[in-house]
Amino acid sequence: MYISHLWEWQCLCCCINLVPLSPPSLPPSLPPSGIIAKELSSLEQEIQELRASGTTLSSEPEFEMADIMYFCRRGMESIVDDEVTKRFSAQELESWNLLTRSNYNARHISLRLSVLWGLGLFIRYGFLLPLRVTLAASGIGLLVVLTTIVGFLPSGWLRTYLSEKIHLMSYRICVRSLTAIITYHNRYCRPTKCICVANHTTPIDVIILANDGCYSMVGQIHGGLIGVVQRAMVKSSPHIWFERSEVKDRHLVAKRLSNHVADKTKHPILIFPEGTCINNTSVMMFKKGSFEIGCTVYPVAIKYDPRFGDAFWNSSKFGMVNYLLRMMSSWAVVCSVWYLPPMSREEGEDAVQFANRVKAAIATQGGLVDLLWDGGLKRGKVKNTFKEEQQKLYSKVIYWIGSLKVISITMNYSETM
Amino acid sequence: MGSTNSTLSRIPNVEELMQETGFTPAHIVRLYDRFEALDKEKTGHLRPQDFGAINRLAMNPIGDRIIGSFFSTGQETVDFHSFVRILAHFRPADKNRPKDPSMPQPVNSRTSKLKFAFQLYDQDKDGKISRAELLQVLRSMLEMQVTEEQLESIADRTIQEADLDKDDAISFEEFRKSLEKVNIDHKMSIRFLR
């Protein structure tokens, strides 16, 4: 039994030397968020520090009464501020951008600032907003009318060509209506077929991407204005809209997606695997459905600049119309889009691993934190396996510390011989 | 503008709370927003389930004990004042405080933090950590990773080392003595920003 412990701590030592133990640190471009300064040290480091003056000698696991303090502190930290809940509310800014909605600690600072703010308010609501609403209305109107007209043409080269032009034109108008200043990077990697996946922050993501190329959308049929637009769009080019009842049937969904992908003449499908809007500081778990189809995946990373306006749609706080009004009365929507090289599923990799690989690539490119949590945690609970992992890690550490002490004592002894 | 003041005015007895805990108005406002975010049903009180919804806490091996520490015996809900009072234990100690033994200990002193940690072990609040209580904590922290015999031997050894008056339990003084070399202020403090 001692031998197995020895082997285990040797492996741990090698791993610890080769691989940094601390969790991935935030890229320097992200402002500090949250109300507490979190220690980025790991369980191993902290438990070791608690052992500063250990004197016991045994090969048994080294438990100390003070170990509970590590878990207690981490628990309290998560009560005050935790990684997941934070992602579902808007990102906080270091310095104020003259939009009251972005200011958490709004209080009177100076008269000059208030005057500037008032001026900004007048410009945004009195001048920019009406202009933008008019543009948006014309954009959507044109889309609906023209796609319906083109829908009457027989299927063929002309129809496809016209529908592409119409879609692009309407999206460009809509983009102008939001004053979206988009920088596209690596346009040579732009998706032209198969599946395109991107991180999801807001429904505007669709317009941002469709501004630069034609995609087939996937989604649920809605009622109201959106339903009208959806039905019009599908008349002239193939999109995949599901009835509410069909959404639950995963096989049906997968089948329709594969059929679409198999047809080479159709545009790439645009999918947001997170399943819900996240606040653009991190990427959450990708649902594996779209990665099971077996097609090449073109990842795209979208990062909004929060200084000009917060693009995140907090669906529990605002409805769609409210959200669009807020968007149109912000300064602008400034974002960067990175097209990443296509990725395919490798041999021996299952859908989940593939999804994680794609997610990591998107997170790295966009400077976002790569979280393993599920976006569905907005509403659900965590599984027990995570707690077991913590326990496993702790038990490894206390065994390792115990064994390490014995080895050092033995070595000292043999040196003195 | 001035939402800090408007939030503060919504909290009853906020002056007293700040005096007692040493939190600044900005901290109180942040904590109040956090309290409201956790209180999904908007009842003004938190129940154990509201804490349970925090994922990192659910993942913590002693998560249940930590949640339990907020609720005093018999209480089923915790209001904002109690919430802040418990969290005040984790404020970093004030370095410049004069050491006056006649004054009551502030809630974030080294002794208070030790008491808090002690209470995590001593669930029946009899002032001693019995072998059974120690075993319970060990079980939560290690569960299926070690055998029952190993847990018992760890518990025996720990009691042997710390128990000075040989009553097979660890009193608060013995606990304090065994942790005298540990930097409690560092380990049991949360640095609040702004």
PDB file of C-alpha atoms in Angstrom, chain A residues 97-378:
ATOM      1  CA  ASN A  97     -19.468  55.523 -20.285  1.00  0.00           C
ATOM      2  CA  LEU A  98     -22.168  58.131 -19.622  1.00  0.00           C
ATOM      3  CA  LEU A  99     -24.974  55.612 -19.813  1.00  0.00           C
ATOM      4  CA  THR A 100     -26.802  55.459 -16.483  1.00  0.00           C
ATOM      5  CA  ARG A 101     -27.792  51.884 -17.124  1.00  0.00           C
ATOM      6  CA  SER A 102     -24.114  50.834 -17.107  1.00  0.00           C
ATOM      7  CA  ASN A 103     -23.321  52.533 -13.857  1.00  0.00           C
ATOM      8  CA  TYR A 104     -23.645  50.267 -10.894  1.00  0.00           C
ATOM      9  CA  ASN A 105     -22.714  52.743  -8.242  1.00  0.00           C
ATOM     10  CA  ALA A 106     -24.515  55.721  -9.774  1.00  0.00           C
ATOM     11  CA  ARG A 107     -24.119  58.725  -7.579  1.00  0.00           C
ATOM     12  CA  HIS A 108     -23.600  62.404  -8.141  1.00  0.00           C
ATOM     13  CA  ILE A 109     -19.924  63.041  -8.895  1.00  0.00           C
ATOM     14  CA  SER A 110     -19.737  66.520 -10.326  1.00  0.00           C
ATOM     15  CA  LEU A 111     -21.849  69.084 -12.120  1.00  0.00           C
ATOM     16  CA  ARG A 112     -19.755  68.893 -15.255  1.00  0.00           C
ATOM     17  CA  LEU A 113     -20.289  65.172 -15.535  1.00  0.00           C
ATOM     18  CA  SER A 114     -24.018  65.574 -15.049  1.00  0.00           C
ATOM     19  CA  VAL A 115     -24.151  68.182 -17.799  1.00  0.00           C
ATOM     20  CA  LEU A 116     -22.258  65.886 -20.134  1.00  0.00           C
ATOM     21  CA  TRP A 117     -24.589  63.092 -19.271  1.00  0.00           C
ATOM     22  CA  GLY A 118     -27.623  65.265 -19.943  1.00  0.00           C
ATOM     23  CA  LEU A 119     -26.201  66.292 -23.303  1.00  0.00           C
ATOM     24  CA  GLY A 120     -25.520  62.671 -24.135  1.00  0.00           C
ATOM     25  CA  LEU A 121     -29.076  61.774 -23.182  1.00  0.00           C
ATOM     26  CA  PHE A 122     -30.481  64.435 -25.511  1.00  0.00           C
ATOM     27  CA  ILE A 123     -28.328  63.302 -28.422  1.00  0.00           C
ATOM     28  CA  ARG A 124     -29.111  59.649 -27.910  1.00  0.00           C
ATOM     29  CA  TYR A 125     -32.848  59.873 -27.415  1.00  0.00           C
ATOM     30  CA  GLY A 126     -33.632  62.947 -29.446  1.00  0.00           C
ATOM     31  CA  PHE A 127     -31.472  62.421 -32.452  1.00  0.00           C
ATOM     32  CA  LEU A 128     -30.003  58.953 -32.733  1.00  0.00           C
ATOM     33  CA  LEU A 129     -32.983  56.931 -31.622  1.00  0.00           C
ATOM     34  CA  PRO A 130     -35.589  58.204 -34.118  1.00  0.00           C
ATOM     35  CA  LEU A 131     -33.054  57.925 -36.931  1.00  0.00           C
ATOM     36  CA  ARG A 132     -32.239  54.368 -36.006  1.00  0.00           C
ATOM     37  CA  VAL A 133     -35.819  53.262 -35.553  1.00  0.00           C
ATOM     38  CA  THR A 134     -36.675  54.560 -39.013  1.00  0.00           C
ATOM     39  CA  LEU A 135     -33.758  52.697 -40.522  1.00  0.00           C
ATOM     40  CA  ALA A 136     -34.626  49.501 -38.713  1.00  0.00           C
ATOM     41  CA  ALA A 137     -38.239  49.689 -39.814  1.00  0.00           C
ATOM     42  CA  SER A 138     -37.251  50.187 -43.430  1.00  0.00           C
ATOM     43  CA  GLY A 139     -34.734  47.392 -43.235  1.00  0.00           C
ATOM     44  CA  ILE A 140     -37.207  44.877 -41.909  1.00  0.00           C
ATOM     45  CA  GLY A 141     -39.950  46.109 -44.196  1.00  0.00           C
ATOM     46  CA  LEU A 142     -37.777  45.717 -47.240  1.00  0.00           C
ATOM     47  CA  LEU A 143     -36.718  42.259 -46.151  1.00  0.00           C
ATOM     48  CA  VAL A 144     -40.275  41.047 -45.783  1.00  0.00           C
ATOM     49  CA  VAL A 145     -41.585  42.598 -48.996  1.00  0.00           C
ATOM     50  CA  LEU A 146     -38.706  41.688 -51.265  1.00  0.00           C
ATOM     51  CA  THR A 147     -38.292  38.115 -50.044  1.00  0.00           C
ATOM     52  CA  THR A 148     -41.983  37.507 -50.595  1.00  0.00           C
ATOM     53  CA  ILE A 149     -41.707  38.831 -54.145  1.00  0.00           C
ATOM     54  CA  VAL A 150     -38.626  36.740 -54.884  1.00  0.00           C
ATOM     55  CA  GLY A 151     -40.449  33.744 -53.457  1.00  0.00           C
ATOM     56  CA  PHE A 152     -42.729  33.811 -56.485  1.00  0.00           C
ATOM     57  CA  LEU A 153     -39.857  33.150 -58.833  1.00  0.00           C
ATOM     58  CA  PRO A 154     -39.166  29.553 -59.816  1.00  0.00           C
ATOM     59  CA  SER A 155     -36.279  27.846 -58.043  1.00  0.00           C
ATOM     60  CA  GLY A 156     -33.077  28.424 -59.852  1.00  0.00           C
ATOM     61  CA  TRP A 157     -29.995  30.448 -60.214  1.00  0.00           C
ATOM     62  CA  LEU A 158     -31.776  33.816 -60.428  1.00  0.00           C
ATOM     63  CA  ARG A 159     -33.813  33.261 -57.314  1.00  0.00           C
ATOM     64  CA  THR A 160     -30.815  32.222 -55.214  1.00  0.00           C
ATOM     65  CA  TYR A 161     -28.786  35.162 -56.462  1.00  0.00           C
ATOM     66  CA  LEU A 162     -31.542  37.702 -55.798  1.00  0.00           C
ATOM     67  CA  SER A 163     -32.359  36.311 -52.375  1.00  0.00           C
ATOM     68  CA  GLU A 164     -28.712  36.527 -51.343  1.00  0.00           C
ATOM     69  CA  LYS A 165     -28.553  40.141 -52.408  1.00  0.00           C
ATOM     70  CA  ILE A 166     -31.777  41.003 -50.647  1.00  0.00           C
ATOM     71  CA  HIS A 167     -30.722  39.352 -47.403  1.00  0.00           C
ATOM     72  CA  LEU A 168     -27.360  41.071 -47.414  1.00  0.00           C
ATOM     73  CA  MET A 169     -28.901  44.437 -48.162  1.00  0.00           C
ATOM     74  CA  SER A 170     -31.483  44.195 -45.390  1.00  0.00           C
ATOM     75  CA  TYR A 171     -28.938  43.069 -42.870  1.00  0.00           C
ATOM     76  CA  ARG A 172     -26.681  45.925 -43.806  1.00  0.00           C
ATOM     77  CA  ILE A 173     -29.503  48.373 -43.239  1.00  0.00           C
ATOM     78  CA  CYS A 174     -30.268  46.790 -39.887  1.00  0.00           C
ATOM     79  CA  VAL A 175     -26.632  46.953 -38.913  1.00  0.00           C
ATOM     80  CA  ARG A 176     -26.580  50.657 -39.742  1.00  0.00           C
ATOM     81  CA  SER A 177     -29.710  51.116 -37.705  1.00  0.00           C
ATOM     82  CA  LEU A 178     -27.873  49.866 -34.661  1.00  0.00           C
ATOM     83  CA  THR A 179     -24.753  51.783 -35.554  1.00  0.00           C
ATOM     84  CA  ALA A 180     -22.852  48.566 -35.311  1.00  0.00           C
ATOM     85  CA  ILE A 181     -19.181  49.004 -36.065  1.00  0.00           C
ATOM     86  CA  ILE A 182     -17.938  45.576 -36.840  1.00  0.00           C
ATOM     87  CA  THR A 183     -14.396  44.482 -37.497  1.00  0.00           C
ATOM     88  CA  TYR A 184     -14.106  41.178 -39.249  1.00  0.00           C
ATOM     89  CA  HIS A 185     -10.858  39.293 -38.790  1.00  0.00           C
ATOM     90  CA  ASN A 186      -9.557  36.442 -40.881  1.00  0.00           C
ATOM     91  CA  ARG A 187     -12.178  36.738 -43.559  1.00  0.00           C
ATOM     92  CA  TYR A 188     -10.475  34.017 -45.544  1.00  0.00           C
ATOM     93  CA  CYS A 189     -11.879  31.555 -42.982  1.00  0.00           C
ATOM     94  CA  ARG A 190     -15.434  32.750 -43.452  1.00  0.00           C
ATOM     95  CA  PRO A 191     -17.827  29.808 -43.450  1.00  0.00           C
ATOM     96  CA  THR A 192     -19.199  28.854 -46.846  1.00  0.00           C
ATOM     97  CA  LYS A 193     -20.722  25.497 -46.048  1.00  0.00           C
ATOM     98  CA  CYS A 194     -21.511  23.039 -43.260  1.00  0.00           C
ATOM     99  CA  ILE A 195     -22.007  24.454 -39.798  1.00  0.00           C
ATOM    100  CA  CYS A 196     -20.958  27.704 -38.214  1.00  0.00           C
ATOM    101  CA  VAL A 197     -20.902  27.968 -34.421  1.00  0.00           C
ATOM    102  CA  ALA A 198     -20.494  31.118 -32.376  1.00  0.00           C
ATOM    103  CA  ASN A 199     -20.788  32.304 -28.807  1.00  0.00           C
ATOM    104  CA  HIS A 200     -24.135  33.847 -27.991  1.00  0.00           C
ATOM    105  CA  THR A 201     -24.621  37.174 -26.304  1.00  0.00           C
ATOM    106  CA  THR A 202     -27.687  38.662 -27.928  1.00  0.00           C
ATOM    107  CA  PRO A 203     -30.083  38.035 -30.810  1.00  0.00           C
ATOM    108  CA  ILE A 204     -28.170  40.778 -32.637  1.00  0.00           C
ATOM    109  CA  ASP A 205     -25.343  38.251 -33.101  1.00  0.00           C
ATOM    110  CA  VAL A 206     -27.370  36.946 -36.031  1.00  0.00           C
ATOM    111  CA  ILE A 207     -27.439  40.311 -37.762  1.00  0.00           C
ATOM    112  CA  ILE A 208     -23.763  40.884 -37.102  1.00  0.00           C
ATOM    113  CA  LEU A 209     -22.791  37.646 -38.768  1.00  0.00           C
ATOM    114  CA  ALA A 210     -25.365  37.750 -41.555  1.00  0.00           C
ATOM    115  CA  ASN A 211     -24.068  41.149 -42.512  1.00  0.00           C
ATOM    116  CA  ASP A 212     -20.995  39.514 -43.943  1.00  0.00           C
ATOM    117  CA  GLY A 213     -22.334  36.373 -45.526  1.00  0.00           C
ATOM    118  CA  CYS A 214     -25.400  34.302 -46.080  1.00  0.00           C
ATOM    119  CA  TYR A 215     -26.398  31.802 -43.461  1.00  0.00           C
ATOM    120  CA  SER A 216     -29.322  29.541 -42.876  1.00  0.00           C
ATOM    121  CA  MET A 217     -30.839  30.170 -39.525  1.00  0.00           C
ATOM    122  CA  VAL A 218     -32.090  27.581 -37.135  1.00  0.00           C
ATOM    123  CA  GLY A 219     -34.714  28.307 -34.577  1.00  0.00           C
ATOM    124  CA  GLN A 220     -38.199  28.097 -33.266  1.00  0.00           C
ATOM    125  CA  ILE A 221     -41.085  29.713 -35.069  1.00  0.00           C
ATOM    126  CA  HIS A 222     -42.394  32.631 -33.047  1.00  0.00           C
ATOM    127  CA  GLY A 223     -45.625  34.503 -33.302  1.00  0.00           C
ATOM    128  CA  GLY A 224     -45.918  38.202 -33.948  1.00  0.00           C
ATOM    129  CA  LEU A 225     -43.541  40.336 -35.943  1.00  0.00           C
ATOM    130  CA  ILE A 226     -40.662  37.888 -35.701  1.00  0.00           C
ATOM    131  CA  GLY A 227     -42.906  35.127 -37.038  1.00  0.00           C
ATOM    132  CA  VAL A 228     -43.793  37.259 -40.033  1.00  0.00           C
ATOM    133  CA  VAL A 229     -40.148  37.919 -40.773  1.00  0.00           C
ATOM    134  CA  GLN A 230     -39.285  34.245 -40.370  1.00  0.00           C
ATOM    135  CA  ARG A 231     -42.005  33.125 -42.745  1.00  0.00           C
ATOM    136  CA  ALA A 232     -40.988  35.700 -45.316  1.00  0.00           C
ATOM    137  CA  MET A 233     -37.328  34.703 -45.135  1.00  0.00           C
ATOM    138  CA  VAL A 234     -38.032  31.061 -45.714  1.00  0.00           C
ATOM    139  CA  LYS A 235     -39.912  31.841 -48.939  1.00  0.00           C
ATOM    140  CA  SER A 236     -36.785  32.755 -50.810  1.00  0.00           C
ATOM    141  CA  SER A 237     -34.018  30.780 -49.141  1.00  0.00           C
ATOM    142  CA  PRO A 238     -33.901  27.671 -47.015  1.00  0.00           C
ATOM    143  CA  HIS A 239     -33.932  28.269 -43.270  1.00  0.00           C
ATOM    144  CA  ILE A 240     -34.707  25.686 -40.634  1.00  0.00           C
ATOM    145  CA  TRP A 241     -37.583  26.775 -38.476  1.00  0.00           C
ATOM    146  CA  PHE A 242     -39.106  24.357 -36.007  1.00  0.00           C
ATOM    147  CA  GLU A 243     -42.540  24.251 -34.547  1.00  0.00           C
ATOM    148  CA  ARG A 244     -42.541  24.371 -30.754  1.00  0.00           C
ATOM    149  CA  SER A 245     -43.505  20.691 -30.539  1.00  0.00           C
ATOM    150  CA  GLU A 246     -40.735  19.586 -32.863  1.00  0.00           C
ATOM    151  CA  VAL A 247     -37.998  21.212 -30.801  1.00  0.00           C
ATOM    152  CA  LYS A 248     -38.124  18.452 -28.168  1.00  0.00           C
ATOM    153  CA  ASP A 249     -37.588  15.726 -30.723  1.00  0.00           C
ATOM    154  CA  ARG A 250     -33.814  15.599 -30.967  1.00  0.00           C
ATOM    155  CA  HIS A 251     -33.730  13.057 -33.738  1.00  0.00           C
ATOM    156  CA  LEU A 252     -35.955  15.157 -35.927  1.00  0.00           C
ATOM    157  CA  VAL A 253     -33.789  18.180 -35.308  1.00  0.00           C
ATOM    158  CA  ALA A 254     -30.601  16.251 -36.076  1.00  0.00           C
ATOM    159  CA  LYS A 255     -32.149  14.784 -39.207  1.00  0.00           C
ATOM    160  CA  ARG A 256     -33.219  18.122 -40.610  1.00  0.00           C
ATOM    161  CA  LEU A 257     -29.817  19.589 -39.891  1.00  0.00           C
ATOM    162  CA  SER A 258     -28.010  16.693 -41.590  1.00  0.00           C
ATOM    163  CA  ASN A 259     -30.277  16.932 -44.618  1.00  0.00           C
ATOM    164  CA  HIS A 260     -29.536  20.589 -44.953  1.00  0.00           C
ATOM    165  CA  VAL A 261     -25.821  20.088 -44.582  1.00  0.00           C
ATOM    166  CA  ALA A 262     -25.792  17.267 -47.122  1.00  0.00           C
ATOM    167  CA  ASP A 263     -27.120  19.599 -49.778  1.00  0.00           C
ATOM    168  CA  LYS A 264     -23.991  21.366 -51.002  1.00  0.00           C
ATOM    169  CA  THR A 265     -25.844  24.241 -52.606  1.00  0.00           C
ATOM    170  CA  LYS A 266     -27.278  25.462 -49.363  1.00  0.00           C
ATOM    171  CA  HIS A 267     -25.729  28.048 -47.099  1.00  0.00           C
ATOM    172  CA  PRO A 268     -23.951  27.162 -43.859  1.00  0.00           C
ATOM    173  CA  ILE A 269     -26.149  26.707 -40.811  1.00  0.00           C
ATOM    174  CA  LEU A 270     -25.657  29.199 -38.026  1.00  0.00           C
ATOM    175  CA  ILE A 271     -25.906  27.621 -34.588  1.00  0.00           C
ATOM    176  CA  PHE A 272     -25.349  28.969 -31.087  1.00  0.00           C
ATOM    177  CA  PRO A 273     -24.496  25.889 -29.030  1.00  0.00           C
ATOM    178  CA  GLU A 274     -24.640  27.596 -25.650  1.00  0.00           C
ATOM    179  CA  GLY A 275     -28.379  27.603 -25.941  1.00  0.00           C
ATOM    180  CA  THR A 276     -28.839  30.872 -24.093  1.00  0.00           C
ATOM    181  CA  CYS A 277     -27.476  34.414 -23.942  1.00  0.00           C
ATOM    182  CA  ILE A 278     -24.350  34.844 -21.818  1.00  0.00           C
ATOM    183  CA  ASN A 279     -22.926  38.228 -20.919  1.00  0.00           C
ATOM    184  CA  ASN A 280     -19.881  38.104 -23.218  1.00  0.00           C
ATOM    185  CA  THR A 281     -17.236  37.699 -20.532  1.00  0.00           C
ATOM    186  CA  SER A 282     -17.158  33.944 -20.815  1.00  0.00           C
ATOM    187  CA  VAL A 283     -18.144  30.976 -22.918  1.00  0.00           C
ATOM    188  CA  MET A 284     -20.308  28.336 -21.292  1.00  0.00           C
ATOM    189  CA  MET A 285     -20.767  24.682 -22.067  1.00  0.00           C
ATOM    190  CA  PHE A 286     -21.602  23.879 -25.658  1.00  0.00           C
ATOM    191  CA  LYS A 287     -24.494  21.494 -26.208  1.00  0.00           C
ATOM    192  CA  LYS A 288     -23.252  18.515 -28.122  1.00  0.00           C
ATOM    193  CA  GLY A 289     -26.178  18.221 -30.568  1.00  0.00           C
ATOM    194  CA  SER A 290     -24.654  20.248 -33.369  1.00  0.00           C
ATOM    195  CA  PHE A 291     -21.317  18.471 -33.014  1.00  0.00           C
ATOM    196  CA  GLU A 292     -22.781  15.046 -33.554  1.00  0.00           C
ATOM    197  CA  ILE A 293     -23.785  15.654 -37.148  1.00  0.00           C
ATOM    198  CA  GLY A 294     -20.305  14.848 -38.332  1.00  0.00           C
ATOM    199  CA  CYS A 295     -19.735  17.869 -40.462  1.00  0.00           C
ATOM    200  CA  THR A 296     -16.875  20.371 -40.426  1.00  0.00           C
ATOM    201  CA  VAL A 297     -17.448  23.134 -37.944  1.00  0.00           C
ATOM    202  CA  TYR A 298     -16.432  26.744 -38.530  1.00  0.00           C
ATOM    203  CA  PRO A 299     -16.021  28.465 -35.162  1.00  0.00           C
ATOM    204  CA  VAL A 300     -16.596  32.190 -34.889  1.00  0.00           C
ATOM    205  CA  ALA A 301     -15.794  34.338 -31.864  1.00  0.00           C
ATOM    206  CA  ILE A 302     -17.765  37.520 -31.287  1.00  0.00           C
ATOM    207  CA  LYS A 303     -16.618  40.048 -28.718  1.00  0.00           C
ATOM    208  CA  TYR A 304     -18.507  43.237 -27.981  1.00  0.00           C
ATOM    209  CA  ASP A 305     -16.827  46.330 -26.622  1.00  0.00           C
ATOM    210  CA  PRO A 306     -18.794  47.169 -23.508  1.00  0.00           C
ATOM    211  CA  ARG A 307     -17.679  50.781 -23.422  1.00  0.00           C
ATOM    212  CA  PHE A 308     -20.122  51.847 -26.096  1.00  0.00           C
ATOM    213  CA  GLY A 309     -23.172  50.025 -24.911  1.00  0.00           C
ATOM    214  CA  ASP A 310     -23.974  46.761 -23.257  1.00  0.00           C
ATOM    215  CA  ALA A 311     -25.107  44.287 -25.871  1.00  0.00           C
ATOM    216  CA  PHE A 312     -26.055  41.468 -23.514  1.00  0.00           C
ATOM    217  CA  TRP A 313     -29.748  40.531 -23.545  1.00  0.00           C
ATOM    218  CA  ASN A 314     -30.825  39.678 -20.026  1.00  0.00           C
ATOM    219  CA  SER A 315     -34.045  37.918 -20.989  1.00  0.00           C
ATOM    220  CA  SER A 316     -35.264  37.778 -17.403  1.00  0.00           C
ATOM    221  CA  LYS A 317     -34.975  41.530 -17.052  1.00  0.00           C
ATOM    222  CA  PHE A 318     -36.041  42.937 -20.417  1.00  0.00           C
ATOM    223  CA  GLY A 319     -38.335  41.875 -23.178  1.00  0.00           C
ATOM    224  CA  MET A 320     -37.278  42.033 -26.793  1.00  0.00           C
ATOM    225  CA  VAL A 321     -38.743  45.448 -27.609  1.00  0.00           C
ATOM    226  CA  ASN A 322     -37.287  47.018 -24.471  1.00  0.00           C
ATOM    227  CA  TYR A 323     -33.946  45.489 -25.350  1.00  0.00           C
ATOM    228  CA  LEU A 324     -33.980  46.831 -28.897  1.00  0.00           C
ATOM    229  CA  LEU A 325     -34.844  50.304 -27.636  1.00  0.00           C
ATOM    230  CA  ARG A 326     -31.915  50.159 -25.237  1.00  0.00           C
ATOM    231  CA  MET A 327     -29.656  49.011 -28.040  1.00  0.00           C
ATOM    232  CA  MET A 328     -30.772  51.808 -30.272  1.00  0.00           C
ATOM    233  CA  SER A 329     -30.273  54.429 -27.613  1.00  0.00           C
ATOM    234  CA  SER A 330     -26.741  53.349 -26.684  1.00  0.00           C
ATOM    235  CA  TRP A 331     -23.805  55.061 -28.268  1.00  0.00           C
ATOM    236  CA  ALA A 332     -23.007  52.265 -30.676  1.00  0.00           C
ATOM    237  CA  VAL A 333     -22.488  48.548 -30.872  1.00  0.00           C
ATOM    238  CA  VAL A 334     -18.819  47.975 -31.432  1.00  0.00           C
ATOM    239  CA  CYS A 335     -17.707  44.441 -31.887  1.00  0.00           C
ATOM    240  CA  SER A 336     -15.017  42.236 -33.313  1.00  0.00           C
ATOM    241  CA  VAL A 337     -15.697  39.046 -35.166  1.00  0.00           C
ATOM    242  CA  TRP A 338     -12.961  36.489 -35.598  1.00  0.00           C
ATOM    243  CA  TYR A 339     -13.432  33.722 -38.106  1.00  0.00           C
ATOM    244  CA  LEU A 340     -11.458  30.684 -36.987  1.00  0.00           C
ATOM    245  CA  PRO A 341     -10.102  27.900 -39.219  1.00  0.00           C
ATOM    246  CA  PRO A 342     -12.513  24.986 -39.663  1.00  0.00           C
ATOM    247  CA  MET A 343     -12.338  22.087 -37.231  1.00  0.00           C
ATOM    248  CA  SER A 344     -13.457  18.498 -37.650  1.00  0.00           C
ATOM    249  CA  ARG A 345     -13.991  15.758 -35.183  1.00  0.00           C
ATOM    250  CA  GLU A 346     -10.854  13.690 -34.793  1.00  0.00           C
ATOM    251  CA  GLU A 347     -10.489   9.926 -34.487  1.00  0.00           C
ATOM    252  CA  GLY A 348     -11.461   8.659 -31.070  1.00  0.00           C
ATOM    253  CA  GLU A 349     -12.948  11.965 -30.031  1.00  0.00           C
ATOM    254  CA  ASP A 350     -16.551  12.006 -28.965  1.00  0.00           C
ATOM    255  CA  ALA A 351     -19.002  14.852 -29.515  1.00  0.00           C
ATOM    256  CA  VAL A 352     -18.500  16.321 -26.051  1.00  0.00           C
ATOM    257  CA  GLN A 353     -14.706  16.480 -26.362  1.00  0.00           C
ATOM    258  CA  PHE A 354     -15.018  17.996 -29.823  1.00  0.00           C
ATOM    259  CA  ALA A 355     -17.461  20.585 -28.492  1.00  0.00           C
ATOM    260  CA  ASN A 356     -15.036  21.465 -25.700  1.00  0.00           C
ATOM    261  CA  ARG A 357     -12.174  21.817 -28.132  1.00  0.00           C
ATOM    262  CA  VAL A 358     -14.153  24.219 -30.282  1.00  0.00           C
ATOM    263  CA  LYS A 359     -15.259  26.124 -27.211  1.00  0.00           C
ATOM    264  CA  ALA A 360     -11.675  26.525 -26.019  1.00  0.00           C
ATOM    265  CA  ALA A 361     -10.636  27.862 -29.432  1.00  0.00           C
ATOM    266  CA  ILE A 362     -13.434  30.435 -29.412  1.00  0.00           C
ATOM    267  CA  ALA A 363     -12.696  31.468 -25.834  1.00  0.00           C
ATOM    268  CA  THR A 364      -8.979  31.915 -26.503  1.00  0.00           C
ATOM    269  CA  GLN A 365      -9.550  33.987 -29.615  1.00  0.00           C
ATOM    270  CA  GLY A 366     -12.180  36.237 -28.109  1.00  0.00           C
ATOM    271  CA  GLY A 367     -10.356  36.735 -24.801  1.00  0.00           C
ATOM    272  CA  LEU A 368     -13.252  35.154 -22.923  1.00  0.00           C
ATOM    273  CA  VAL A 369     -13.124  32.916 -19.882  1.00  0.00           C
ATOM    274  CA  ASP A 370     -13.669  29.267 -20.773  1.00  0.00           C
ATOM    275  CA  LEU A 371     -16.116  27.890 -18.225  1.00  0.00           C
ATOM    276  CA  LEU A 372     -17.218  24.313 -18.006  1.00  0.00           C
ATOM    277  CA  TRP A 373     -20.570  25.234 -16.535  1.00  0.00           C
ATOM    278  CA  ASP A 374     -23.750  24.701 -18.431  1.00  0.00           C
ATOM    279  CA  GLY A 375     -25.691  27.758 -19.580  1.00  0.00           C
ATOM    280  CA  GLY A 376     -28.768  25.913 -18.417  1.00  0.00           C
ATOM    281  CA  LEU A 377     -27.534  26.529 -14.888  1.00  0.00           C
ATOM    282  CA  LYS A 378     -29.257  29.868 -15.213  1.00  0.00           C
TER     283      LYS A 378
END
